[in-house]
Coordinates of C-alpha atoms in Angstrom, one line a residue:
Chain A
M16 CA 0.0 0.0 0.0
T17 CA 1.6 3.2 -1.1
S18 CA 0.2 6.6 -0.1
L19 CA 0.2 9.6 -2.3
A20 CA 2.9 11.3 -0.2
Q21 CA 5.4 8.6 -1.2
L22 CA 5.0 9.3 -5.0
S23 CA 7.2 11.9 -6.8
L24 CA 5.7 15.2 -7.6
F25 CA 5.4 14.2 -11.3
E26 CA 3.4 11.1 -10.4
Q27 CA 1.2 13.2 -8.2
A28 CA 0.7 15.5 -11.0
I29 CA -0.3 12.7 -13.3
I30 CA -3.0 11.7 -10.6
V31 CA -4.2 15.3 -10.3
F32 CA -4.5 15.7 -14.1
A33 CA -6.3 12.4 -14.4
A34 CA -8.8 13.5 -11.7
L35 CA -9.3 16.8 -13.7
A36 CA -9.9 14.7 -16.8
L37 CA -12.6 12.9 -14.9
F38 CA -14.0 16.2 -13.8
S39 CA -14.1 17.4 -17.4
S40 CA -16.2 14.3 -18.2
F41 CA -18.7 15.4 -15.6
V42 CA -18.7 18.9 -17.1
M43 CA -19.6 17.4 -20.5
L44 CA -22.4 15.5 -18.8
A45 CA -23.9 18.6 -17.4
Q46 CA -23.1 21.2 -20.1
T47 CA -26.2 22.0 -22.1
R48 CA -24.6 24.5 -24.6
V49 CA -22.9 23.4 -27.7
L50 CA -19.8 25.6 -27.7
P51 CA -18.8 25.1 -24.0
L52 CA -19.4 21.4 -24.6
I53 CA -16.9 21.4 -27.4
Y54 CA -14.5 23.4 -25.2
A55 CA -14.9 20.9 -22.3
F56 CA -13.9 18.2 -24.7
A57 CA -10.8 20.2 -25.9
W58 CA -9.8 20.6 -22.3
Q59 CA -10.1 16.9 -21.7
G60 CA -7.8 16.5 -24.6
V61 CA -5.3 19.0 -23.1
L62 CA -5.3 17.1 -19.8
L63 CA -4.9 13.8 -21.7
A64 CA -1.9 15.2 -23.6
L65 CA -0.4 16.5 -20.3
V66 CA -0.9 13.1 -18.6
T67 CA 0.6 11.2 -21.6
A68 CA 3.6 13.6 -21.6
L69 CA 4.1 13.2 -17.9
V70 CA 3.9 9.4 -18.1
A71 CA 6.4 9.5 -20.9
Y72 CA 8.8 11.5 -18.7
V73 CA 8.3 9.4 -15.5
S74 CA 8.4 6.0 -17.2
G75 CA 11.1 6.8 -19.9
H76 CA 9.0 5.8 -22.8
P77 CA 9.9 8.3 -25.5
H78 CA 7.4 7.1 -28.0
L79 CA 4.6 8.4 -25.6
Y80 CA 5.7 11.9 -26.5
I81 CA 4.6 11.3 -30.0
S82 CA 1.2 10.0 -28.7
A83 CA 1.0 13.2 -26.6
A84 CA 1.8 15.4 -29.6
L85 CA -0.8 13.5 -31.7
T86 CA -3.5 13.9 -28.9
L87 CA -2.7 17.6 -28.7
A88 CA -2.9 18.1 -32.5
L89 CA -6.0 16.0 -33.0
K90 CA -8.1 16.2 -29.9
V91 CA -7.3 19.7 -28.7
F92 CA -7.1 21.5 -32.0
L93 CA -8.4 19.7 -35.1
I94 CA -11.5 17.9 -33.9
P95 CA -12.8 20.7 -31.7
W96 CA -12.1 23.1 -34.5
L97 CA -14.0 20.9 -36.9
L98 CA -16.9 20.7 -34.5
H99 CA -16.8 24.4 -33.8
R100 CA -16.9 25.1 -37.5
L101 CA -19.8 22.8 -38.0
A102 CA -21.7 24.3 -35.1
M103 CA -21.3 27.7 -36.7
Q104 CA -22.3 26.5 -40.1
L105 CA -25.4 24.8 -38.8
R106 CA -26.1 27.8 -36.6
I107 CA -26.6 25.7 -33.5
H108 CA -23.8 27.4 -31.4
L109 CA -26.3 29.3 -29.3
E110 CA -28.7 26.5 -28.6
A111 CA -29.2 25.0 -25.3
E112 CA -30.5 21.5 -24.8
R113 CA -32.8 20.7 -21.9
I114 CA -31.6 17.9 -19.6
V115 CA -34.6 16.3 -17.8
H116 CA -32.9 15.6 -14.5
P117 CA -29.5 17.2 -14.4
S118 CA -28.7 16.3 -10.8
L119 CA -29.7 12.8 -11.3
L120 CA -27.6 12.5 -14.4
L121 CA -24.5 13.7 -12.4
L122 CA -25.2 11.3 -9.6
A123 CA -25.4 8.5 -12.2
G124 CA -22.0 9.7 -13.3
G125 CA -20.8 9.3 -9.7
G126 CA -22.3 5.8 -9.5
L127 CA -20.4 4.9 -12.7
V128 CA -17.1 6.0 -11.1
I129 CA -17.8 3.8 -8.2
F130 CA -18.7 0.9 -10.5
S131 CA -15.4 1.4 -12.5
Y132 CA -13.5 1.5 -9.3
Y133 CA -15.0 -1.8 -8.4
I134 CA -14.2 -3.5 -11.7
A135 CA -10.8 -2.0 -11.8
L136 CA -9.8 -3.3 -8.3
P137 CA -8.5 -6.8 -9.5
I138 CA -6.3 -5.1 -12.2
V139 CA -5.0 -2.5 -9.7
Q140 CA -4.0 -5.2 -7.2
R141 CA -2.0 -7.1 -9.8
S142 CA -0.3 -4.1 -11.4
G143 CA 2.9 -2.6 -10.2
L144 CA 2.8 0.7 -12.1
A145 CA 2.7 4.0 -10.3
T146 CA -0.2 5.0 -12.4
R147 CA -2.3 1.9 -11.8
N148 CA -4.8 3.8 -9.7
T149 CA -5.8 5.9 -12.7
I150 CA -7.1 2.8 -14.5
A151 CA -10.4 3.2 -12.8
V152 CA -10.6 6.8 -13.8
S153 CA -10.0 5.8 -17.5
I154 CA -12.8 3.2 -17.3
A155 CA -15.1 5.8 -15.7
I156 CA -14.3 8.3 -18.5
V157 CA -15.4 5.6 -21.1
L158 CA -18.6 4.8 -19.2
I159 CA -19.5 8.5 -18.6
G160 CA -18.9 9.0 -22.3
M161 CA -21.5 6.3 -23.0
L162 CA -23.8 7.9 -20.5
V163 CA -23.5 11.2 -22.4
M164 CA -24.4 9.3 -25.6
I165 CA -27.5 7.7 -23.9
A166 CA -28.7 10.7 -22.1
R167 CA -28.3 13.5 -24.7
K168 CA -30.6 14.0 -27.6
K169 CA -28.6 16.4 -29.7
A170 CA -26.3 14.8 -32.2
V171 CA -23.4 17.1 -31.4
A172 CA -23.5 16.0 -27.8
Q173 CA -23.5 12.4 -28.9
V174 CA -20.5 12.9 -31.0
V175 CA -18.6 14.6 -28.2
G176 CA -19.7 11.6 -25.9
F177 CA -18.3 9.2 -28.6
M178 CA -15.0 11.2 -28.8
S179 CA -14.7 11.1 -25.0
I180 CA -15.1 7.3 -25.0
E181 CA -12.2 7.2 -27.3
N182 CA -10.3 9.6 -24.9
G183 CA -11.0 7.1 -22.1
L184 CA -9.7 4.1 -24.1
F185 CA -6.5 6.0 -25.1
F186 CA -6.1 7.1 -21.4
A187 CA -6.6 3.4 -20.3
A188 CA -3.9 2.3 -22.7
V189 CA -1.4 5.0 -21.5
V190 CA -1.8 4.4 -17.8
S191 CA -2.1 0.6 -17.8
T192 CA 0.5 -0.5 -20.3
Y193 CA 2.3 2.8 -21.2
G194 CA 0.6 3.2 -24.5
M195 CA -0.3 1.0 -27.4
P196 CA 2.1 0.3 -30.3
L197 CA 2.5 3.5 -32.3
I198 CA 1.0 2.0 -35.4
V199 CA -2.2 1.2 -33.6
E200 CA -2.3 4.6 -32.0
L201 CA -1.9 6.3 -35.4
G202 CA -4.5 4.1 -36.9
V203 CA -7.1 5.0 -34.1
A204 CA -6.2 8.6 -34.3
F205 CA -7.0 8.7 -38.0
D206 CA -10.2 6.6 -37.5
V207 CA -11.3 9.3 -35.1
L208 CA -10.5 12.1 -37.4
V209 CA -12.4 10.3 -40.2
A210 CA -15.3 9.8 -37.8
A211 CA -15.3 13.4 -37.0
I212 CA -15.5 14.4 -40.7
L213 CA -18.2 11.8 -41.4
F214 CA -20.2 13.0 -38.5
G215 CA -20.0 16.4 -40.0
V216 CA -21.5 15.1 -43.3
F217 CA -24.1 13.2 -41.4
F218 CA -25.1 16.3 -39.5
F219 CA -25.8 18.1 -42.7
H220 CA -27.8 15.2 -44.1
M221 CA -29.8 14.9 -40.9
R222 CA -30.4 18.6 -40.9
E223 CA -31.6 18.5 -44.5
S224 CA -33.9 15.5 -44.0
F225 CA -35.3 16.1 -40.6
D226 CA -34.7 19.9 -40.1
T227 CA -33.3 19.1 -36.7
L228 CA -30.3 17.6 -34.9
D229 CA -32.4 15.9 -32.3
V230 CA -31.8 12.2 -32.7
D231 CA -35.2 11.4 -31.2
Q232 CA -36.7 12.7 -34.5
L233 CA -35.0 9.9 -36.3
T234 CA -37.7 7.5 -35.1
R235 CA -40.1 9.4 -37.6
L236 CA -40.6 7.2 -40.6
S237 CA -42.7 9.4 -42.8
E238 CA -43.4 13.0 -42.7
A239 CA -46.9 12.9 -44.2
R240 CA -48.9 11.6 -41.3
E241 CA -46.9 13.3 -38.4
P242 CA -48.0 16.5 -36.7
E243 CA -45.7 19.5 -37.3
A244 CA -42.4 18.5 -35.6
P245 CA -41.1 21.3 -33.3
H246 CA -38.5 23.3 -35.0
E247 CA -35.2 23.0 -33.4
A248 CA -34.6 26.7 -33.2
S249 CA -37.0 26.7 -30.3
G250 CA -34.2 25.3 -28.3
A251 CA -35.7 23.0 -25.6
A252 CA -37.6 20.7 -27.9
P253 CA -40.0 18.3 -26.3
A254 CA -39.5 14.5 -26.8
G255 CA -40.3 13.4 -30.3
P256 CA -43.9 12.6 -31.4
A257 CA -45.4 9.1 -31.0
R258 CA -43.2 6.4 -32.5
Chain B
M1 CA 0.1 23.0 34.6
D2 CA 1.5 26.4 33.7
N3 CA 1.6 25.4 30.0
Q4 CA -2.0 24.5 30.2
L5 CA -2.9 27.9 31.5
I6 CA -1.0 29.5 28.8
A7 CA -2.7 27.5 26.2
W8 CA -6.2 28.4 27.5
L9 CA -5.2 32.1 27.6
L10 CA -4.0 31.8 24.0
A11 CA -7.3 30.2 23.0
A12 CA -9.3 32.9 24.6
A13 CA -7.1 35.5 23.0
Q14 CA -7.5 33.8 19.6
T15 CA -11.3 33.7 19.9
A16 CA -11.3 37.4 20.9
L17 CA -9.1 38.2 17.9
F18 CA -11.4 36.1 15.7
V19 CA -14.6 37.8 16.8
G20 CA -13.0 41.3 16.9
A21 CA -11.4 41.0 13.4
A22 CA -14.6 39.7 11.7
P23 CA -16.0 43.2 11.1
L24 CA -12.6 44.3 9.8
L25 CA -12.7 41.5 7.3
A26 CA -16.1 42.6 6.2
G27 CA -14.9 46.1 5.9
W28 CA -11.8 45.0 3.9
T29 CA -14.1 43.0 1.6
K30 CA -16.4 46.0 1.0
R31 CA -13.5 48.3 0.4
V32 CA -11.9 46.0 -2.2
K33 CA -15.3 45.4 -3.9
C34 CA -15.9 49.2 -4.1
H35 CA -12.5 49.7 -5.7
M36 CA -13.1 46.8 -8.1
Q37 CA -16.4 48.4 -9.1
N38 CA -15.0 52.0 -9.4
R39 CA -17.0 53.3 -6.5
A40 CA -15.9 55.5 -3.6
A41 CA -15.0 53.1 -0.8
P42 CA -15.9 53.5 2.8
A43 CA -13.1 53.1 5.4
V44 CA -12.3 49.6 6.6
W45 CA -13.5 50.6 10.1
Q46 CA -17.0 51.3 8.8
P47 CA -18.5 48.0 10.0
Y48 CA -17.3 48.9 13.6
R49 CA -19.0 52.3 13.3
D50 CA -22.1 50.6 12.0
L51 CA -22.2 48.1 14.8
A52 CA -21.5 50.8 17.5
K53 CA -24.4 52.9 16.1
L54 CA -26.7 49.9 16.1
F55 CA -25.8 49.0 19.7
R56 CA -26.7 52.6 20.8
K57 CA -30.1 52.5 19.0
E58 CA -33.4 51.9 20.6
L59 CA -35.0 48.5 20.2
V60 CA -38.2 48.3 18.2
I61 CA -40.0 45.0 18.7
A62 CA -43.3 44.0 17.1
E63 CA -46.2 43.6 19.7
N64 CA -46.8 39.9 18.8
A65 CA -43.1 38.9 19.0
S66 CA -42.4 36.0 21.4
W67 CA -39.4 35.3 23.5
L68 CA -38.1 33.4 20.6
F69 CA -37.7 36.6 18.6
R70 CA -35.8 38.2 21.4
A71 CA -33.6 35.2 22.2
T72 CA -32.6 34.5 18.6
P73 CA -29.8 37.1 18.2
Y74 CA -28.2 35.9 21.3
V75 CA -28.5 32.2 20.2
V76 CA -27.1 33.0 16.9
F77 CA -24.2 35.1 18.2
S78 CA -23.3 32.5 20.7
A79 CA -23.3 29.7 18.2
M80 CA -21.0 31.7 16.0
L81 CA -18.8 32.6 18.9
L82 CA -18.4 28.9 19.9
A83 CA -17.8 27.9 16.3
A84 CA -15.1 30.7 16.1
A85 CA -13.5 29.3 19.3
A86 CA -13.2 25.8 17.8
I87 CA -11.3 27.0 14.6
P88 CA -7.5 27.3 14.6
L89 CA -6.9 30.8 13.3
V90 CA -3.3 31.6 14.5
A91 CA -2.2 28.4 16.3
V92 CA -3.1 24.8 16.1
D93 CA -3.4 22.4 19.1
L94 CA -5.2 24.9 21.3
P95 CA -7.4 23.3 24.0
T96 CA -10.6 24.9 22.4
G97 CA -9.9 23.0 19.3
A98 CA -10.8 19.8 21.1
I99 CA -14.2 21.0 22.0
A100 CA -15.7 20.6 18.6
D101 CA -14.8 18.9 15.3
V102 CA -15.9 19.8 11.9
I103 CA -19.3 18.0 12.2
V104 CA -20.1 19.9 15.4
L105 CA -19.1 23.0 13.5
V106 CA -21.7 22.3 10.8
G107 CA -24.2 21.7 13.7
F108 CA -23.5 25.1 15.1
F109 CA -24.3 26.7 11.7
A110 CA -27.5 24.6 11.6
L111 CA -28.5 25.7 15.1
A112 CA -28.0 29.4 14.2
R113 CA -30.0 28.9 11.0
F114 CA -32.8 27.1 12.7
F115 CA -33.3 29.9 15.2
T116 CA -33.1 32.6 12.5
A117 CA -35.6 30.9 10.5
L118 CA -38.0 30.4 13.5
A119 CA -37.5 34.1 14.4
G120 CA -38.3 35.1 10.8
M121 CA -41.6 33.2 11.0
D122 CA -42.3 34.3 14.6
I123 CA -43.4 37.8 13.7
G124 CA -45.8 36.6 11.1
T125 CA -44.8 39.0 8.2
A126 CA -44.8 37.7 4.7
F127 CA -41.1 38.4 4.1
G128 CA -40.0 36.6 7.3
G129 CA -41.8 33.4 6.2
M130 CA -40.5 33.7 2.6
G131 CA -37.0 34.3 3.7
A132 CA -37.1 31.4 6.2
S133 CA -38.4 29.0 3.5
R134 CA -35.8 30.1 1.1
E135 CA -33.0 29.8 3.6
M136 CA -34.1 26.3 4.7
T137 CA -34.3 25.2 0.9
I138 CA -30.7 26.4 0.4
A139 CA -29.5 25.0 3.6
A140 CA -30.9 21.5 2.9
L141 CA -29.0 21.5 -0.3
A142 CA -25.8 23.1 1.0
E143 CA -25.3 21.0 4.1
P144 CA -24.8 17.6 2.4
A145 CA -22.2 19.2 0.1
M146 CA -20.5 20.8 3.0
L147 CA -20.5 17.5 5.0
M148 CA -19.2 15.5 1.9
A149 CA -16.3 17.9 1.5
V150 CA -15.6 17.8 5.2
F151 CA -15.6 14.0 5.1
T152 CA -13.2 14.0 2.3
L153 CA -10.8 15.9 4.4
S154 CA -11.3 13.9 7.4
M155 CA -10.8 10.6 5.5
T156 CA -7.4 12.0 4.3
A157 CA -6.3 13.2 7.7
A158 CA -8.0 10.3 9.5
S159 CA -9.5 12.8 11.9
T160 CA -12.5 15.0 12.0
N161 CA -10.7 17.4 14.4
L162 CA -9.6 20.6 12.6
S163 CA -6.4 21.0 14.5
A164 CA -5.5 17.4 13.7
A165 CA -6.3 17.8 10.1
M166 CA -4.2 21.0 9.7
G167 CA -1.4 19.2 11.6
Y168 CA -1.6 16.4 9.1
V169 CA -1.4 18.7 6.1
L170 CA 1.6 20.5 7.7
D171 CA 3.3 17.2 8.5
T172 CA 2.9 15.7 5.0
G173 CA 4.2 18.8 3.3
L174 CA 3.2 19.7 -0.2
V175 CA 1.3 16.8 -1.8
L176 CA -0.9 17.4 -4.8
R177 CA -4.2 15.9 -3.8
P178 CA -7.0 15.9 -6.4
S179 CA -9.5 15.2 -3.6
F180 CA -8.4 18.4 -1.8
L181 CA -8.8 20.4 -5.1
F182 CA -12.4 19.2 -5.5
A183 CA -13.2 19.5 -1.8
L184 CA -11.9 23.1 -1.9
L185 CA -14.1 24.1 -4.9
G186 CA -17.1 22.4 -3.2
I187 CA -16.5 24.2 0.1
A188 CA -16.0 27.5 -1.6
M189 CA -19.3 27.1 -3.5
V190 CA -21.1 26.2 -0.3
A191 CA -19.4 29.1 1.5
V192 CA -20.7 31.5 -1.1
A193 CA -24.2 30.1 -0.7
E194 CA -24.2 29.9 3.1
T195 CA -22.8 33.4 3.7
G196 CA -25.2 34.9 1.2
R197 CA -22.7 36.2 -1.3
I198 CA -23.4 37.1 -4.9
P199 CA -24.4 34.4 -7.2
V200 CA -26.9 33.1 -4.6
D201 CA -27.9 36.1 -2.5
N202 CA -26.8 39.7 -2.5
P203 CA -25.8 41.0 1.0
A204 CA -26.2 44.6 0.0
T205 CA -29.7 44.9 -1.1
H206 CA -33.2 44.6 0.3
L207 CA -34.9 43.8 -2.9
E208 CA -38.2 41.9 -2.0
L209 CA -38.1 39.3 -4.8
T210 CA -34.5 38.2 -4.4
M211 CA -33.4 38.6 -0.7
I212 CA -33.0 35.4 1.2
H213 CA -31.1 36.1 4.4
E214 CA -32.1 39.7 4.7
A215 CA -35.8 38.8 4.5
M216 CA -35.6 36.9 7.7
V217 CA -33.9 39.5 9.8
L218 CA -35.9 42.5 8.3
E219 CA -37.8 43.0 11.6
Y220 CA -34.7 43.3 13.8
S221 CA -33.4 46.6 15.1
G222 CA -30.9 48.1 17.6
R223 CA -28.7 45.8 19.3
H224 CA -30.4 42.7 18.1
L225 CA -29.7 43.7 14.6
A226 CA -26.1 44.5 15.6
L227 CA -25.6 41.1 17.0
I228 CA -27.1 39.3 13.9
E229 CA -24.9 41.3 11.6
W230 CA -21.8 40.7 13.7
A231 CA -22.7 37.0 13.6
G232 CA -22.9 37.2 9.9
Q233 CA -19.5 38.7 9.7
I234 CA -18.1 36.0 11.9
K235 CA -19.7 33.4 9.8
L236 CA -18.0 34.8 6.6
M237 CA -14.7 34.8 8.5
I238 CA -15.2 31.3 9.7
Y239 CA -15.7 30.0 6.2
A240 CA -12.7 32.0 4.9
V241 CA -10.5 30.7 7.7
L242 CA -11.7 27.1 7.1
V243 CA -10.8 27.5 3.4
V244 CA -7.3 29.1 3.8
N245 CA -6.2 27.2 6.9
I246 CA -7.2 23.7 5.8
F247 CA -5.8 23.9 2.3
W248 CA -2.9 26.2 3.0
P249 CA -2.1 25.8 6.7
W250 CA 1.5 27.1 6.2
G251 CA 2.5 29.8 8.6
I252 CA 0.1 28.7 11.4
A253 CA 1.8 28.6 14.8
R254 CA 2.6 25.1 16.1
E255 CA 4.4 26.1 19.3
F256 CA 3.5 28.9 21.6
T257 CA 6.4 31.2 21.2
M258 CA 6.2 35.0 20.4
E259 CA 7.8 34.6 17.0
A260 CA 5.6 31.7 15.9
L261 CA 2.4 33.4 17.1
G262 CA 3.4 36.7 15.4
L263 CA 4.1 34.8 12.2
G264 CA 0.8 33.0 12.6
V265 CA -1.1 36.3 12.9
A266 CA 0.7 37.7 10.0
A267 CA 0.1 34.7 7.9
A268 CA -3.5 34.5 8.8
A269 CA -4.1 38.2 8.0
A270 CA -2.3 37.9 4.6
K271 CA -4.2 34.7 3.6
L272 CA -7.6 36.0 4.6
M273 CA -7.0 39.3 2.7
L274 CA -6.0 37.4 -0.4
A275 CA -9.0 35.0 -0.1
M276 CA -11.3 38.0 0.1
V277 CA -9.8 39.6 -2.9
I278 CA -10.6 36.3 -4.8
L279 CA -14.2 36.4 -3.4
V280 CA -14.6 40.0 -4.5
V281 CA -13.3 39.2 -8.0
W282 CA -15.8 36.2 -8.2
E283 CA -18.6 38.5 -7.0
T284 CA -17.7 41.2 -9.5
V285 CA -17.5 38.9 -12.6
L286 CA -20.7 37.0 -11.8
A287 CA -24.3 38.2 -11.8
K288 CA -26.8 37.1 -9.2
M289 CA -28.6 34.0 -10.4
R290 CA -32.3 33.4 -10.3
I291 CA -33.3 31.7 -7.1
F292 CA -34.6 28.7 -8.9
R293 CA -31.1 28.0 -10.3
V294 CA -29.6 27.8 -6.9
P295 CA -30.4 24.1 -6.5
E296 CA -28.4 23.5 -9.7
F297 CA -25.5 25.5 -8.3
L298 CA -25.5 23.6 -5.0
G299 CA -26.1 20.3 -6.9
F300 CA -22.8 21.1 -8.7
A301 CA -21.2 21.8 -5.3
F302 CA -22.4 18.4 -4.1
V303 CA -21.1 16.6 -7.1
L304 CA -17.7 18.4 -6.7
S305 CA -17.5 17.2 -3.1
L306 CA -18.7 13.8 -4.0
L307 CA -16.0 13.7 -6.8
G308 CA -13.4 14.7 -4.1
M309 CA -14.5 11.8 -2.0
L310 CA -14.3 9.4 -4.9
T311 CA -11.0 10.5 -6.1
H312 CA -9.7 10.1 -2.6
V313 CA -10.9 6.5 -2.5
V314 CA -10.0 5.6 -6.1
L315 CA -6.7 7.6 -6.6
E316 CA -5.1 8.2 -3.3
T317 CA -5.5 5.3 -1.1
G318 CA -3.4 2.9 -3.4
G319 CA -4.1 -0.7 -4.2

């Protein structure tokens, strides 16, 4: 059993940044506006890059610096910029989504953290790495990303949730095995980039066919029999019509 | 034996300093705030003058007021006095620190709040009842967040005693603890709500629709009002001291020598002044929120405190 005070300052910094990354997941869970949501995602990328660079420094794995640089370039600048541009083009940057029970959602996030602590416990007990405690945090980031995708109705929030799942997986790889082979990481990074671009195309299609980015509206099969769907510019759109 | 006596004298002196300096801290806060908002600032002694004026003034009490209304200012003031006595301001390990731990401290606040709310309803005016109901709504949400943050600290220090917790932080030196970071943010948000500062309540106005704490004490006058205002200033100082001395205890006196105590006073003054500047900046950049958004604000504070607890268990205890 090692206490926090026995770790070096850099290892303590890794743990603090990991905790802040978890906090940014909670911010994404609670943030209803589009632009701050994208910024929260970018901040999580910053924290992830910092943790990766610190792990690289502490463990002496120079290839992790490349991963950190890749994270910084893709998840802090390129993807948030793409999403930001999309939000501006679709004119959804001022919209706010209504979350039905915000406090309940946050408490569910807390429950997920406890659950991931529970499932990470056997791994933590067998691992000898200084960063082993953060494995639970990375699993929690994955699960909270899924919760964002489940709880949110707007497509942008779902994409951010998806990206933060990927953040959590990358984070898990960094702290549990000091990163994946570089070729895998490059592949995943470009997959995510392609996904971001595809999502953009998908947003435009969705907007053209349904006139909204509310994914609940995707249950509509034909437009003929349905009552007038609420226009998304009204902001807090009620749940979709009868399915 | 002699040492014991000195310790008790020091504890009494520290409590007197705490209670005596509370209006000064309020005056400093107001002055910095006025400067920040480009207004002419009153002297830092202004709260003392106000209190002295109120103490001299005649009491006006409603005809239907019961003993409860008359007793409340004294109950509130004594609760704050006892709470102030239990908090290490200048030196740790004083005998009064053993009287109460943090949970009792939260209990003192609850006692004072309970009596203020009763007194607000006692007179039977509409504002008193409205203020009491709002205050209790906020308190019911703020208290769990406060306790959760406090539990985070006590789990780290393995003690609910404030002196012991500060001693633990001093002994371990500079350790970056994410749980402390979250607990600090949680406590700061609760403190803002509990002391009626800006995003939750505005201490400077008597606007019917928005006031919370002021609505309850609207009927008080003379020395009763002076005691309640003084108690409010002590409460602000208690929260400020809690935040600065738990999270940055450096400078606090650990042995009872003149140099250590002098350093303790200087460090406490400097830390408190800085904390108030931060509070004022926060109050200046934020606007008061609608009262129905306060539960969201406090829910966020609770989640922060909960996250502090979780990160302590998950990240800091080791496998």
